[in-house]
Amino acid sequence: MHVELLIHTPDPEQVVAAAARLCYSNSSIDELMEKSKIDRQEFLEKILSLGHHSVMEHVSFSFGVEGISRACSHQLVRHRLASYSQQSQRYVSHKKRFSSVTPESIAAKPELNQRYQQLLDEIHQFYGEMLDADIPAEDARFLLPNAATTKIVVTMNGRELRHFFALRCCRRAQWEIQEMAKQMLKLVKPIAPTLFDKAGPGCLSGPCPEGKMTCGEAAAVREEFANFG
């Protein structure tokens, strides 16, 4: 898996601070932008502590992600307040060889892993045979498994990104999207440390939101994210 921060709103914390100040000020935009350079961290901490998170929607972050499975990308695109561009299995042929993800739980069991890899090999061979028989790639792709890797560009605003982290950095999230979320968080924290302070699983700032489905390891989670990034 490789996650890269492609681009983001320049000086996102200044933009968010200016947007927040505008709500309570009669100053011009230029004046607000200048004021936003002063005592910005303290001001943002206060605004965010009051739940005024809508101002974070004015900044965005775009990531390039590759080497994740289709199983992972199907989870990712369920976050609807985001924009996605994904590699097409209709227009991109995998005749040479489709790459795949092997979960550690399978890799740890040699006999099962061998059968898993053999099945992927069989799928690849049959996929190639269909392409050789002039079956369109858009039809041959029906064979490709959730294990097949994909590439995707995803853009989220700051508010949705924090929500994404709250859900997907959680230990109850599926392992692959959990790892992707953590990598994304590590990339944005240096860019906007105040905006993403305490970003991560919901249990960082209160009781576990999973209720009876809790992992029961809130203390360990808080320790993990205490110096995250």
Short mmCIF file of C-alpha atoms in Angstrom, two decimals, residues 70-160:
data_model
loop_
_atom_site.label_atom_id
_atom_site.label_comp_id
_atom_site.label_asym_id
_atom_site.label_seq_id
_atom_site.Cartn_x
_atom_site.Cartn_y
_atom_site.Cartn_z
CA ARG A 70 -11.02 -3.61 -4.32
CA ALA A 71 -12.47 -4.76 -1.01
CA CYS A 72 -10.84 -1.72 0.60
CA SER A 73 -11.85 0.74 -2.11
CA HIS A 74 -15.47 -0.41 -1.87
CA GLN A 75 -15.40 0.64 1.79
CA LEU A 76 -13.67 3.92 1.00
CA VAL A 77 -16.23 5.14 -1.54
CA ARG A 78 -19.01 4.71 1.01
CA HIS A 79 -17.77 8.02 2.41
CA ARG A 80 -20.01 10.09 0.17
CA LEU A 81 -18.80 13.59 1.05
CA ALA A 82 -15.67 13.09 -1.01
CA SER A 83 -14.54 12.95 -4.63
CA TYR A 84 -13.01 9.87 -6.21
CA SER A 85 -11.23 8.90 -9.42
CA GLN A 86 -10.49 5.18 -9.58
CA GLN A 87 -8.56 3.03 -12.03
CA SER A 88 -11.05 1.35 -14.35
CA GLN A 89 -11.14 -2.40 -14.79
CA ARG A 90 -13.09 -1.75 -17.98
CA TYR A 91 -10.46 0.32 -19.76
CA VAL A 92 -7.31 -0.96 -18.04
CA SER A 93 -6.53 -4.53 -19.04
CA HIS A 94 -4.84 -6.80 -16.52
CA LYS A 95 -3.80 -9.38 -19.09
CA LYS A 96 -0.12 -9.14 -18.11
CA ARG A 97 -1.00 -9.91 -14.50
CA PHE A 98 -3.38 -8.41 -11.98
CA SER A 99 -1.72 -7.73 -8.65
CA SER A 100 -3.50 -8.72 -5.47
CA VAL A 101 -3.57 -8.31 -1.71
CA THR A 102 -3.07 -11.24 0.63
CA PRO A 103 -4.44 -10.72 4.15
CA GLU A 104 -1.98 -11.61 6.91
CA SER A 105 -4.50 -14.05 8.39
CA ILE A 106 -4.25 -16.09 5.17
CA ALA A 107 -0.51 -15.63 4.68
CA ALA A 108 0.05 -17.00 8.19
CA LYS A 109 -1.46 -20.36 7.22
CA PRO A 110 0.83 -21.94 4.57
CA GLU A 111 -1.63 -24.52 3.26
CA LEU A 112 -4.47 -22.05 2.92
CA ASN A 113 -2.17 -19.42 1.47
CA GLN A 114 -0.98 -21.88 -1.16
CA ARG A 115 -4.54 -22.64 -2.21
CA TYR A 116 -5.34 -18.89 -2.17
CA GLN A 117 -2.42 -18.11 -4.49
CA GLN A 118 -3.29 -21.03 -6.77
CA LEU A 119 -6.82 -19.76 -7.12
CA LEU A 120 -5.56 -16.30 -8.01
CA ASP A 121 -3.29 -17.87 -10.61
CA GLU A 122 -6.23 -19.77 -12.10
CA ILE A 123 -8.32 -16.61 -12.24
CA HIS A 124 -5.48 -14.76 -13.95
CA GLN A 125 -5.05 -17.54 -16.52
CA PHE A 126 -8.75 -17.73 -17.32
CA TYR A 127 -8.97 -13.92 -17.49
CA GLY A 128 -6.19 -13.91 -20.09
CA GLU A 129 -7.90 -16.69 -22.05
CA MET A 130 -11.09 -14.66 -22.24
CA LEU A 131 -9.24 -11.61 -23.51
CA ASP A 132 -7.51 -13.81 -26.12
CA ALA A 133 -10.97 -14.99 -27.15
CA ASP A 134 -11.97 -11.35 -27.78
CA ILE A 135 -14.12 -11.11 -24.69
CA PRO A 136 -14.20 -7.36 -23.85
CA ALA A 137 -12.20 -6.41 -20.77
CA GLU A 138 -15.41 -4.93 -19.32
CA ASP A 139 -16.87 -8.46 -19.34
CA ALA A 140 -13.73 -10.40 -18.46
CA ARG A 141 -13.37 -8.25 -15.34
CA PHE A 142 -16.36 -10.05 -13.84
CA LEU A 143 -13.82 -12.70 -12.87
CA LEU A 144 -11.51 -10.38 -10.98
CA PRO A 145 -11.72 -10.84 -7.19
CA ASN A 146 -11.95 -8.36 -4.34
CA ALA A 147 -8.28 -9.15 -3.76
CA ALA A 148 -7.31 -7.40 -7.01
CA THR A 149 -5.49 -4.14 -6.31
CA THR A 150 -6.62 -0.75 -7.48
CA LYS A 151 -5.47 2.86 -7.59
CA ILE A 152 -7.59 5.81 -6.54
CA VAL A 153 -7.39 9.55 -6.02
CA VAL A 154 -9.56 10.79 -3.17
CA THR A 155 -10.31 14.36 -2.10
CA MET A 156 -11.99 15.27 1.17
CA ASN A 157 -12.60 18.52 2.98
CA GLY A 158 -11.15 18.92 6.45
CA ARG A 159 -14.37 18.20 8.30
CA GLU A 160 -15.11 15.00 6.40
#
